[in-house]
Tab-separated table of C-alpha atoms and ligand atoms in Angstrom:
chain	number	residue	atom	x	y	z
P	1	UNK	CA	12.561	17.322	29.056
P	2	UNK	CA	14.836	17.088	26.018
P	3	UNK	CA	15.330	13.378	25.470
P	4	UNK	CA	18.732	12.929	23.615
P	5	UNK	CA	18.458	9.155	23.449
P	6	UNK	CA	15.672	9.525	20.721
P	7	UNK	CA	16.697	12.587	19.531
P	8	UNK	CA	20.016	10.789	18.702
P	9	UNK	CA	17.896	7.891	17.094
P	10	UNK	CA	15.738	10.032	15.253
P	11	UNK	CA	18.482	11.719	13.399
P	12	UNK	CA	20.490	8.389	13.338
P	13	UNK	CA	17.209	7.712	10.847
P	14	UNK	CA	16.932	10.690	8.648
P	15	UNK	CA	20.360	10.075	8.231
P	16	UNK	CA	19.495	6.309	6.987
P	17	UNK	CA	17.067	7.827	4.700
P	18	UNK	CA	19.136	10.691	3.559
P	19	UNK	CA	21.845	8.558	2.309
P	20	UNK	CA	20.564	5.570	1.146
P	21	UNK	CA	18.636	4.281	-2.289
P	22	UNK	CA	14.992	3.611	-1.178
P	23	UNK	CA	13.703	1.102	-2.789
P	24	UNK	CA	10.773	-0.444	-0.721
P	25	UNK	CA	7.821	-0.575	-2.388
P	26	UNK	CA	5.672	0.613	0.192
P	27	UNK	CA	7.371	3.473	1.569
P	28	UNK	CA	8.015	6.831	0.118
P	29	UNK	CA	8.759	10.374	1.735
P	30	UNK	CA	5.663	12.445	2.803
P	31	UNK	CA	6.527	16.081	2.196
P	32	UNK	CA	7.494	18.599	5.139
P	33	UNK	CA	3.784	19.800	5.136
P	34	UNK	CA	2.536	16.638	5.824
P	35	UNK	CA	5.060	15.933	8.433
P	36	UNK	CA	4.404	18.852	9.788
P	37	UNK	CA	0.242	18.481	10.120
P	38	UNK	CA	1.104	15.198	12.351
P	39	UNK	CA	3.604	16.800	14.885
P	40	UNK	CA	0.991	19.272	17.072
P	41	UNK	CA	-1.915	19.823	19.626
P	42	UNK	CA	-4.171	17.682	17.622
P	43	UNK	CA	-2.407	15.022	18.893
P	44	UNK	CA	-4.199	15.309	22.108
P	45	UNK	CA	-7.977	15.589	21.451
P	46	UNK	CA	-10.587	13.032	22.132
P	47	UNK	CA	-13.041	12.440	19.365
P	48	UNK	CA	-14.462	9.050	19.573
P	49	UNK	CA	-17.960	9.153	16.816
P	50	UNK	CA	-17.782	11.320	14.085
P	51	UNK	CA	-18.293	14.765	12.847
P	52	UNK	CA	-21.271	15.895	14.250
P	53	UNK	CA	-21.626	13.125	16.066
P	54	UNK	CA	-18.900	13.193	18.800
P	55	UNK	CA	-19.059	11.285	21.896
P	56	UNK	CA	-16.566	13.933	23.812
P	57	UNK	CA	-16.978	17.628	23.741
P	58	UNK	CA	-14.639	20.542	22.065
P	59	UNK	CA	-14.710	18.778	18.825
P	60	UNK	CA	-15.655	21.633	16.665
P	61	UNK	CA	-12.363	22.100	15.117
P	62	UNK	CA	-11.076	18.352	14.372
P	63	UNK	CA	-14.820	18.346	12.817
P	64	UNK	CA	-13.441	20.744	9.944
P	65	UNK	CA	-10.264	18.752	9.964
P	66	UNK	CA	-12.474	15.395	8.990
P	67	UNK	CA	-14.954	16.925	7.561
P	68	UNK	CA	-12.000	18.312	5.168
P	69	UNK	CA	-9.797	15.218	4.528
P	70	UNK	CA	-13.205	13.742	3.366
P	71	UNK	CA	-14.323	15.852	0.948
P	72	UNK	CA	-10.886	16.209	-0.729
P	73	UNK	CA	-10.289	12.117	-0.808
P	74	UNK	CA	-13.573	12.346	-2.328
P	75	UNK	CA	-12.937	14.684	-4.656
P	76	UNK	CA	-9.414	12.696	-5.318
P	77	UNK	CA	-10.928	9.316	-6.383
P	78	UNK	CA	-14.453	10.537	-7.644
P	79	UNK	CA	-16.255	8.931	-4.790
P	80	UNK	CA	-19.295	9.186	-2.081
P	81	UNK	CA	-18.492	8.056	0.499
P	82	UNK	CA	-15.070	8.474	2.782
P	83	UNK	CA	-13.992	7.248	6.128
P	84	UNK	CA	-10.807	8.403	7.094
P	85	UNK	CA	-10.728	7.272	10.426
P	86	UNK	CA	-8.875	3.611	10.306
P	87	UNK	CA	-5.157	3.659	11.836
P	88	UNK	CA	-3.877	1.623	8.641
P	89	UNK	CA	-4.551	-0.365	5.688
P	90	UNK	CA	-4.790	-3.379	7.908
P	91	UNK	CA	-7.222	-2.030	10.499
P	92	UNK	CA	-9.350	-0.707	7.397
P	93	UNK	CA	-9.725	-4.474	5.943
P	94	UNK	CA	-10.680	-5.703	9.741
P	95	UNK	CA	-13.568	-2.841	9.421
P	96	UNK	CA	-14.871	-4.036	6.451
P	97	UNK	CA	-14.720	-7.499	7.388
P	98	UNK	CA	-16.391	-7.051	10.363
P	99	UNK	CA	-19.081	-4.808	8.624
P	100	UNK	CA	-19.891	-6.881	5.906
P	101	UNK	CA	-19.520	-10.211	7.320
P	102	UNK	CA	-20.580	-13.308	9.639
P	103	UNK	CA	-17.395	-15.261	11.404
P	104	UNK	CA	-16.973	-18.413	9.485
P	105	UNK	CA	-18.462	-16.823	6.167
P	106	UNK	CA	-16.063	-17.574	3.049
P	107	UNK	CA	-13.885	-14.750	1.705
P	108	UNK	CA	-11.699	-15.201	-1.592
P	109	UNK	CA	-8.638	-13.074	-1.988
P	110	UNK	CA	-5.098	-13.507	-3.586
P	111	UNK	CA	-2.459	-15.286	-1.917
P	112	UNK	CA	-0.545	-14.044	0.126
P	113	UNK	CA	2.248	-16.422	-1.171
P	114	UNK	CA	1.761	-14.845	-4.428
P	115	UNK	CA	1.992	-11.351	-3.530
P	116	UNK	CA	-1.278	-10.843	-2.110
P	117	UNK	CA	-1.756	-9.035	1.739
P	118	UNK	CA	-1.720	-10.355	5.710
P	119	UNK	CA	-5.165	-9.266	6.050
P	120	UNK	CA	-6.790	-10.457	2.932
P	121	UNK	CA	-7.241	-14.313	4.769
P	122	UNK	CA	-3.559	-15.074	5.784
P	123	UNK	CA	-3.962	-18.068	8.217
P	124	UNK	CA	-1.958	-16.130	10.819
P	125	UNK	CA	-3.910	-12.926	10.843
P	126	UNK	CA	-7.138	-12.490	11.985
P	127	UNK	CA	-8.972	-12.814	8.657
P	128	UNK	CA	-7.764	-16.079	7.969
P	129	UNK	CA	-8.399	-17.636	11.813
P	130	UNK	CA	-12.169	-15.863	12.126
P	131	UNK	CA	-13.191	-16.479	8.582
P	132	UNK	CA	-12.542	-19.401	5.877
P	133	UNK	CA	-10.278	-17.576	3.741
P	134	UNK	CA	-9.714	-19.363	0.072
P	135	UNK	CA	-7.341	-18.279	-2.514
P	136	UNK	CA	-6.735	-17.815	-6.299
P	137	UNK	CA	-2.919	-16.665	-7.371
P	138	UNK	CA	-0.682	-16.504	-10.602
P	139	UNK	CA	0.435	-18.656	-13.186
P	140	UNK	CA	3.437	-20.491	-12.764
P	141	UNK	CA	4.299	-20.048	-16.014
P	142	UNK	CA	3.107	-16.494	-16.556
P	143	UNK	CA	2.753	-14.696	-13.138
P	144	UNK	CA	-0.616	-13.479	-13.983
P	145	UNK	CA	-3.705	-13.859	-12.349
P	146	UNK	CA	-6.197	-16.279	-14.880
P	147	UNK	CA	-9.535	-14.773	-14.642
P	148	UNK	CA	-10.838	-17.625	-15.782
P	149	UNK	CA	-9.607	-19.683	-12.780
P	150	UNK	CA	-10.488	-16.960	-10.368
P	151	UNK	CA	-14.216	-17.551	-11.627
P	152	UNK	CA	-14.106	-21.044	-10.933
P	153	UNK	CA	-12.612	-20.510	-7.716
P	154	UNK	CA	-15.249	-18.440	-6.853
P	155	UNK	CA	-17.971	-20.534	-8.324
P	156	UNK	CA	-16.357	-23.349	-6.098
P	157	UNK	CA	-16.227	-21.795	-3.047
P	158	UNK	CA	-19.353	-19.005	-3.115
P	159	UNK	CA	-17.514	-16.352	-0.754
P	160	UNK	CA	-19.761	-13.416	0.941
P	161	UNK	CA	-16.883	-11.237	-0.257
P	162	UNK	CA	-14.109	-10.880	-3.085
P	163	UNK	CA	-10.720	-9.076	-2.348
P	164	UNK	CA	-8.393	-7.903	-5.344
P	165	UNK	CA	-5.570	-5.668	-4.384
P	166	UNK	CA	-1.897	-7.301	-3.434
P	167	UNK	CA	1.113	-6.048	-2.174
P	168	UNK	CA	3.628	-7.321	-4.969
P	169	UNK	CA	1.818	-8.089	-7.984
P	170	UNK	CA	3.547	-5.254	-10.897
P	171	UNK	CA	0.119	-5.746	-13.214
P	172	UNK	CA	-2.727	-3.880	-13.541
P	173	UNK	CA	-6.421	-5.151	-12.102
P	174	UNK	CA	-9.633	-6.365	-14.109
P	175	UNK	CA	-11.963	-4.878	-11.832
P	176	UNK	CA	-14.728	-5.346	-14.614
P	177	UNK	CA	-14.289	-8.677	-14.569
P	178	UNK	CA	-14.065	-8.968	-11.010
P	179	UNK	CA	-17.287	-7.273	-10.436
P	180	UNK	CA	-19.249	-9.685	-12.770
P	181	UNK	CA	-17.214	-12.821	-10.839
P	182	UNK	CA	-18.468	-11.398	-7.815
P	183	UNK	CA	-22.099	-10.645	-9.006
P	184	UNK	CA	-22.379	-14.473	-10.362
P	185	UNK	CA	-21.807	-15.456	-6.704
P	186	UNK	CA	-23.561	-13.301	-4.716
P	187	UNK	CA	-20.530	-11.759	-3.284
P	188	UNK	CA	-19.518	-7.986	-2.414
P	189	UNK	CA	-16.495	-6.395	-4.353
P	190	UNK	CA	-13.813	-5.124	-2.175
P	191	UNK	CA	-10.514	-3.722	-3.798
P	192	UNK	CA	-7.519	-2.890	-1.286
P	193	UNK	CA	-5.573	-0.317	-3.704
P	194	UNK	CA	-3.157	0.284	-0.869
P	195	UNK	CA	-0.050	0.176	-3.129
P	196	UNK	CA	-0.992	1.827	-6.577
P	197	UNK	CA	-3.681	3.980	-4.910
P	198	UNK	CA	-1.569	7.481	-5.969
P	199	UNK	CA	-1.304	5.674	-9.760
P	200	UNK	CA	-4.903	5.446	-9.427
P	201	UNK	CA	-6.049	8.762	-8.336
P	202	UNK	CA	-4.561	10.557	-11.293
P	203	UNK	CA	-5.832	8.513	-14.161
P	204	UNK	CA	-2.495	5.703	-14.830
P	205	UNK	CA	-4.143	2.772	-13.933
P	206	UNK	CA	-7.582	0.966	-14.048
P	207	UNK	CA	-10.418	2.509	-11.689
P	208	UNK	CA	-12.087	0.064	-9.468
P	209	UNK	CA	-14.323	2.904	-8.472
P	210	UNK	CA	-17.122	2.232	-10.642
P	211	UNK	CA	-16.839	-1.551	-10.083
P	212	UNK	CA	-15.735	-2.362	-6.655
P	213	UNK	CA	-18.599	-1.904	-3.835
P	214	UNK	CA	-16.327	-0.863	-1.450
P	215	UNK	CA	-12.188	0.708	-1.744
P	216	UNK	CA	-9.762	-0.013	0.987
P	217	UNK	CA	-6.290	2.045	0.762
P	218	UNK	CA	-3.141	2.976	2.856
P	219	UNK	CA	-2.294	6.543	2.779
P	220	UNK	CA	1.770	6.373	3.270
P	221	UNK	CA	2.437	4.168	-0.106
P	222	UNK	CA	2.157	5.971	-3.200
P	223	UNK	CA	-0.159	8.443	-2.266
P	224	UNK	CA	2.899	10.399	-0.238
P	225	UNK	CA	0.304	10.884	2.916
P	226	UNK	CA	0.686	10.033	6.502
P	227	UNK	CA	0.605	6.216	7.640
P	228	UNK	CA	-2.668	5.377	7.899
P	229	UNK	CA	-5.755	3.760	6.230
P	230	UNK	CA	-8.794	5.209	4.757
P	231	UNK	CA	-12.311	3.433	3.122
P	232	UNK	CA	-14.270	4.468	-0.010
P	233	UNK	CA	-17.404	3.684	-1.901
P	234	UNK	CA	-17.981	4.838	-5.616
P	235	UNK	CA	-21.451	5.033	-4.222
P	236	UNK	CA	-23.615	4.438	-1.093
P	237	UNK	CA	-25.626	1.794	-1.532
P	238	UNK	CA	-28.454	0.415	0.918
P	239	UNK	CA	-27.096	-2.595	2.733
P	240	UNK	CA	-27.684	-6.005	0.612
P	241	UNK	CA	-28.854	-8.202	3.844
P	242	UNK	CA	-32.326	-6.141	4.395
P	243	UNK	CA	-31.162	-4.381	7.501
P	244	UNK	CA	-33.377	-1.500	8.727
P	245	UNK	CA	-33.571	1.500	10.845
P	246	UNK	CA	-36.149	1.270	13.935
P	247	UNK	CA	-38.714	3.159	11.598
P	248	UNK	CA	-38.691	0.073	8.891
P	249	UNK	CA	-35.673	2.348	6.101
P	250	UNK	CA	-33.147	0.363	4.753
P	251	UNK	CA	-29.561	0.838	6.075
P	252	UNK	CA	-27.290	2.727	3.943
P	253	UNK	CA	-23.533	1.204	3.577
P	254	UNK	CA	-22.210	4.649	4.876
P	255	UNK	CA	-23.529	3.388	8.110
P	256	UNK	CA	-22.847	-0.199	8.270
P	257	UNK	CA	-18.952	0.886	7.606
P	258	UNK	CA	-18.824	3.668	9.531
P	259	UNK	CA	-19.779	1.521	12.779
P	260	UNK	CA	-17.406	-1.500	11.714
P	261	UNK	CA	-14.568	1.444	11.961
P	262	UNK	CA	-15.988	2.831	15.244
P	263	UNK	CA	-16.953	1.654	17.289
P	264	UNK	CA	-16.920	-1.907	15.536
P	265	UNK	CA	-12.729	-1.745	15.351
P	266	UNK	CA	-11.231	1.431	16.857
P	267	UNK	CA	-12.067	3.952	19.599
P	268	UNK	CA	-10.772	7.748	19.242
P	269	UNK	CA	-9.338	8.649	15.938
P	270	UNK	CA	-5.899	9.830	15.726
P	271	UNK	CA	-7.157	13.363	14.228
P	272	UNK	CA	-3.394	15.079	13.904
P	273	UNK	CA	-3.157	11.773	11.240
P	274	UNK	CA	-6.654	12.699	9.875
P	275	UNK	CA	-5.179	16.534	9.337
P	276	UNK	CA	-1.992	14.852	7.815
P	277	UNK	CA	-4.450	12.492	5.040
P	278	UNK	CA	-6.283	16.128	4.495
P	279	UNK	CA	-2.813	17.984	3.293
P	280	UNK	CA	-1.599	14.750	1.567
P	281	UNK	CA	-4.917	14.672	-0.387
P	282	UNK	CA	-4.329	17.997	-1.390
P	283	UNK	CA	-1.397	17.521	-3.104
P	284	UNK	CA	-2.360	14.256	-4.515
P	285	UNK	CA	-4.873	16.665	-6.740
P	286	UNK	CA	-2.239	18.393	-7.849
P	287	UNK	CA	-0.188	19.061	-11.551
P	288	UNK	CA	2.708	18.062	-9.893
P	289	UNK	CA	1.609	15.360	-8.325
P	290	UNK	CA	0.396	13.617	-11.685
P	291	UNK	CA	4.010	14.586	-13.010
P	292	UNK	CA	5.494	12.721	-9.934
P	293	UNK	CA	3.499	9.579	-10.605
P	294	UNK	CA	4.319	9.400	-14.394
P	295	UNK	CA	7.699	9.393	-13.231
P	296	UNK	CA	6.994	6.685	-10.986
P	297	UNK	CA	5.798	4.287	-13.322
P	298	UNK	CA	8.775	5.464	-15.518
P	299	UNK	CA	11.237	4.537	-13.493
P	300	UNK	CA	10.139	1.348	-12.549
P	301	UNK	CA	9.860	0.445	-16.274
P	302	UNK	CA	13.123	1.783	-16.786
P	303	UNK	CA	14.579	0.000	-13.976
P	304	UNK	CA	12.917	-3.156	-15.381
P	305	UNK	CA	13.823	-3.404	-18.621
P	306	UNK	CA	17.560	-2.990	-17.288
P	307	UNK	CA	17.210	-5.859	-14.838
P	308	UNK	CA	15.524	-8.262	-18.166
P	309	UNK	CA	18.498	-6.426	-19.511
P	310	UNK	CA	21.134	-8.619	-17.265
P	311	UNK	CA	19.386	-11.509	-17.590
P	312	UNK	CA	17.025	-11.087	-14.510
P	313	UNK	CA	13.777	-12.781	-13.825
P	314	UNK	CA	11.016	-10.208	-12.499
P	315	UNK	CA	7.526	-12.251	-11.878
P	316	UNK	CA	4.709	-11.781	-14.746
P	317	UNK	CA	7.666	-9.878	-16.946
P	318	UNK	CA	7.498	-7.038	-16.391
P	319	UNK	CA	5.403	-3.775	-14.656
P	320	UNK	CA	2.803	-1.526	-15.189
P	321	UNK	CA	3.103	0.188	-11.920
P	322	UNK	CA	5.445	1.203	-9.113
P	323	UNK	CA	7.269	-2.063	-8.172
P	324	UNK	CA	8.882	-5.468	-9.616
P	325	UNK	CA	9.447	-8.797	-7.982
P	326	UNK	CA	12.917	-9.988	-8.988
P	327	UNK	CA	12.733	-14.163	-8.701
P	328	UNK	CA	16.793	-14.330	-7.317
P	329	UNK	CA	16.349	-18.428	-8.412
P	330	UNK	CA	17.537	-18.031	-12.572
P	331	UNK	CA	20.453	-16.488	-12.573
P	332	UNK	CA	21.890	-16.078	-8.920
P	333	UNK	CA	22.484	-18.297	-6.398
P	334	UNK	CA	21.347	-15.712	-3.838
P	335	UNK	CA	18.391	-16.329	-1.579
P	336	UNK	CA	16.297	-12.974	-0.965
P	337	UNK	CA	17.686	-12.704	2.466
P	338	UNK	CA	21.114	-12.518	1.556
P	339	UNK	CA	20.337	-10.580	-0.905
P	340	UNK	CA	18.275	-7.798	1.146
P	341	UNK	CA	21.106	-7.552	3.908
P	342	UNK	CA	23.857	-7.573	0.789
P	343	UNK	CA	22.116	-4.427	-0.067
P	344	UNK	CA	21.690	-2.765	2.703
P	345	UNK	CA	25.418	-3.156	3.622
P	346	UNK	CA	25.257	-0.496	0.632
P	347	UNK	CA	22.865	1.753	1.820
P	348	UNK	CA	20.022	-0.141	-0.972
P	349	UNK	CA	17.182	-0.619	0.751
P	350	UNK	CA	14.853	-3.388	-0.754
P	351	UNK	CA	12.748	-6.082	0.867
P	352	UNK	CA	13.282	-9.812	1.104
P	353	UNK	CA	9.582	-11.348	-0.578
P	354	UNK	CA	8.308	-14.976	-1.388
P	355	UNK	CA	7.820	-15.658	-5.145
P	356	UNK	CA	4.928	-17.582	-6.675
P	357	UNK	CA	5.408	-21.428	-6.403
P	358	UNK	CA	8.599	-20.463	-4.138
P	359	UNK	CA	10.644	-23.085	-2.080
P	360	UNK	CA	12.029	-20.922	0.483
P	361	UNK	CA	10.347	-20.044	3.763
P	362	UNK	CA	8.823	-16.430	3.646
P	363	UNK	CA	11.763	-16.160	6.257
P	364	UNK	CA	14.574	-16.802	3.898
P	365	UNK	CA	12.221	-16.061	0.630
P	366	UNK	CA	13.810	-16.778	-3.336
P	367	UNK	CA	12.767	-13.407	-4.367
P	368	UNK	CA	13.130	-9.510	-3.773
P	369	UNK	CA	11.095	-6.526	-4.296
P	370	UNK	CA	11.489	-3.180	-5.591
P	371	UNK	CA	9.811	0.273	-6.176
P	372	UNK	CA	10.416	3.369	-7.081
P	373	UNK	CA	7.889	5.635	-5.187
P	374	UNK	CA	10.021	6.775	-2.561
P	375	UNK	CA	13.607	7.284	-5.138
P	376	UNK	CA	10.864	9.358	-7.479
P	377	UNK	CA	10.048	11.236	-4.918
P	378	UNK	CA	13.969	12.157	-4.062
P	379	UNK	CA	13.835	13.084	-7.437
P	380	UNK	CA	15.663	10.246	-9.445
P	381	UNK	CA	15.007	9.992	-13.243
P	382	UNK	CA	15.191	6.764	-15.831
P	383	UNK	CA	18.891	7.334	-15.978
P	384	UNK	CA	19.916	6.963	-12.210
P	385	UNK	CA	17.304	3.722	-12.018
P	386	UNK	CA	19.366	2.135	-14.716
P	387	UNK	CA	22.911	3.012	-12.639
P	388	UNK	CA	21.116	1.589	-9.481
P	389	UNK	CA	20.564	-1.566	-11.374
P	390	UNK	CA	23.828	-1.686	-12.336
P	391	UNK	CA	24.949	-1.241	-8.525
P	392	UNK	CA	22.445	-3.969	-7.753
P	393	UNK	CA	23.628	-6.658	-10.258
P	394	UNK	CA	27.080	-6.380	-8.872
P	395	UNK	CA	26.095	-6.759	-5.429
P	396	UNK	CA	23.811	-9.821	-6.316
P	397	UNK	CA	26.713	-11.648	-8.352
P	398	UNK	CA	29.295	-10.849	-5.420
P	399	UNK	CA	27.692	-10.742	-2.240
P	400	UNK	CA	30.206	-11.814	-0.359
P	401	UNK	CA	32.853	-9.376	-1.599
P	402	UNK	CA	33.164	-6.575	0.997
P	403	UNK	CA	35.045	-4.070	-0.468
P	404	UNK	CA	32.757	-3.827	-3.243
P	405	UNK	CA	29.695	-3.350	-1.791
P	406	UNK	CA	31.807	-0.609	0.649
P	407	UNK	CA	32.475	0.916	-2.944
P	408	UNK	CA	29.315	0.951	-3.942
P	409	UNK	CA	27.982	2.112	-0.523
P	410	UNK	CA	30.182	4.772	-0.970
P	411	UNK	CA	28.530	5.371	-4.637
P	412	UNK	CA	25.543	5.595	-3.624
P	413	UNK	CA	25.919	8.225	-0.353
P	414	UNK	CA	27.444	10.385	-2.900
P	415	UNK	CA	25.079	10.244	-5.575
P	416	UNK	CA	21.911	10.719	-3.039
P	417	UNK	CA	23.837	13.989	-1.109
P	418	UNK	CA	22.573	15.413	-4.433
P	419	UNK	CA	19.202	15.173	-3.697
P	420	UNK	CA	18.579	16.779	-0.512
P	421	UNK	CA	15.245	14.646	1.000
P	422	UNK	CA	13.632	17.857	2.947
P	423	UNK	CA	15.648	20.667	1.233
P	424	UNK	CA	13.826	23.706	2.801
P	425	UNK	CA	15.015	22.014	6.222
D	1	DSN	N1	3.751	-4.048	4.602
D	1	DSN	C1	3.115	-3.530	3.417
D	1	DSN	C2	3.965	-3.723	2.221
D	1	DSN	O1	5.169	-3.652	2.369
D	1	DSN	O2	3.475	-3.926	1.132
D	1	DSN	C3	1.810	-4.111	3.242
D	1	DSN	O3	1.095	-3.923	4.412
């Protein structure tokens, strides 16, 4: 039965995303081939276990599928061990959690209020209400993360397990440094690289696969893949709290993860996502996709130095990677939620997001963020980031002026009707 009502919606969205600037952080466009490997009959097989391992029968050919999006995120980040299974980055973090650790045992991760993530011990998600979830964060002078003061933290506080990864810090990680934290305390080394994961995989930012123990990522955020979550290890490694097999052998990690995924976290895996990761993966280890994420952190530079340009504040000065967190409180009087709907009334599409050491709620927030993975991916250069900016600035000295945020609206469905988003559609 044709349903128009979400046909109409559906289009009512690529429309959205057809005509407007893009500039959420952790969204980008997965190509038609990936789209494509989600929308089928895969959709409706059964395959609770894993490969070889199935609880349900007529699983040779999602086997291959797995077996396949496995061996190329392997091959992608260098590493041993791959479970592509979890439904998101979220749902991968609860796995490892639950694999690796005891409710009430003490996890240290960055806060949230800082740019760090929900799941890494937020006290309204699960990891901060089933574990005692402590903190480091930036400098309020700098915006960087002190390793020095992470140490302490960690020598205060002795947690089972370390997180580094965020979801709006624009510098690069110390995973070194990290890992030798971590080892002083006992603790296992878990980095969530759900945002720069596609910067990682082709060789523009620092590796945590030689120093982390284990690798959480999304696969929707830079990496251009289907939403979803995936988990890594540079290298299996028997378990470090003497668990054995019935016959006396230690328990690899592969194992311990594997049943904190299923059937620890999830039941069936959604294996038309799974053949989506496997297509994204293969273009992630392309030329073209290095090309794409040099552009990436181009752009954001680019679009960076023009905010500093006009006299903006973005947190820790500047970026390395794919986004920028613009603190609205020097020189506007803006909060970040007027600021995100002022936006969008042009078709600019950013998020509202707390600053360090902010005074707003994270409801009304001081601060914006901004990326260019998913604009890249339309196929915007340095140049159109600096006219965005430009748009931008205007907007976020003027909010309340309606005709020229219609004219820049208007701007901007022009300039992106240049750059068809699925052009072989
Ligand atoms: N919601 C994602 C982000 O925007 O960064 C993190 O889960």
């Amino acid at each position: 039965m044709f349903d128009s009502q979400i046909h109409d919606l559906i289009e009512q969205e690529k429309q959205r995303q057809i005509n407007g600037v893009e500039l959420i952080a952790s969204e980008n466009f997965a190509s038609k081939e990936v789209i494509d490997a989600m929308a089928n009959v895969l959709n409706n097989k059964y395959a609770e276990g894993y490969p070889g391992k199935r609880y349900y029968g007529g699983c040779e050919v999602v086997d291959q599928i797995e077996n396949l999006a496995k061996s190329r995120l392997n091959q992608l980040f260098g590493t041993e061990y791959a479970n592509v299974q979890p439904h998101s980055g979220a749902q991968a973090n609860a796995a490892i959690f639950l694999a690796c650790l005891q409710a009430g045992d003490t996890v240290l991760g960055f806060d949230l209020s800082h740019g760090g993530h929900l799941s890494h011990g937020s006290a309204v998600n699960y990891s901060g209400k089933i574990y005692d979830a402590q903190f480091y964060g930036v400098e309020e002078d700098t915006g960087v993360i002190d390793m020095d003061k992470v140490e302490a933290k960690a020598h205060a506080t002795k947690p089972k397990l370390i997180i580094c990864g965020a979801s709006a810090y624009s510098q690069d990680w110390d995973y070194a440094r990290f890992r030798a934290i971590a080892d002083s305390v006992g603790a296992l080394l878990l980095a969530d690289i759900s945002h720069p994961a596609g910067l990682i995989a082709t060789g523009l930012l620092n590796n945590p696969v030689e120093h982390c123990h284990i690798i959480s990522t999304t696969t929707h955020k830079t990496l251009r893949g289907p939403r979803g979550g995936v988990i890594m290890m540079g290298k299996n490694f028997d378990n470090p709290w003497g668990r054995t097999t019935k016959k006396g052998n230690p328990i690899k990690m592969s194992s311990i993860l594997n049943s904190g995924v299923f059937p620890g976290m999830q039941g069936g895996p959604l294996e038309h996502i799974i053949a989506a990761k496997a297509v994204a993966f293969n273009e992630a280890l392309t030329p073209q996709y290095k090309t794409y994420t040099q552009q990436v952190i181009k752009n954001s530079q680019a679009m960076a130095s023009a905010f500093i340009d006009a006299g903006y504040n973005i947190v820790s000065g500047g970026t390395v990677n794919h986004l920028m967190l613009l603190d609205l409180r020097k020189n506007t009087s803006i909060s970040g939620k007027e600021a995100d709907a002022a936006l969008g009334h042009a078709h600019i599409t950013v998020n509202k997001n707390m600053v360090p050491f902010d005074d707003k709620s994270p409801f009304v927030t001081s601060g914006i963020r901004l990326g260019t993975p998913a604009i890249t991916s339309r196929g915007l250069v340095e140049s159109d980031c600096q006219e965005i900016v430009g748009w931008i600035d205007a907007i976020l000295k003027d909010h309340s002026n309606e005709s020229l945020i219609k004219d820049i609206g208007t701007k901007v469905s022009n300039k992106m009707s240049q750059y068809p988003l699925y052009p072989s559609v």
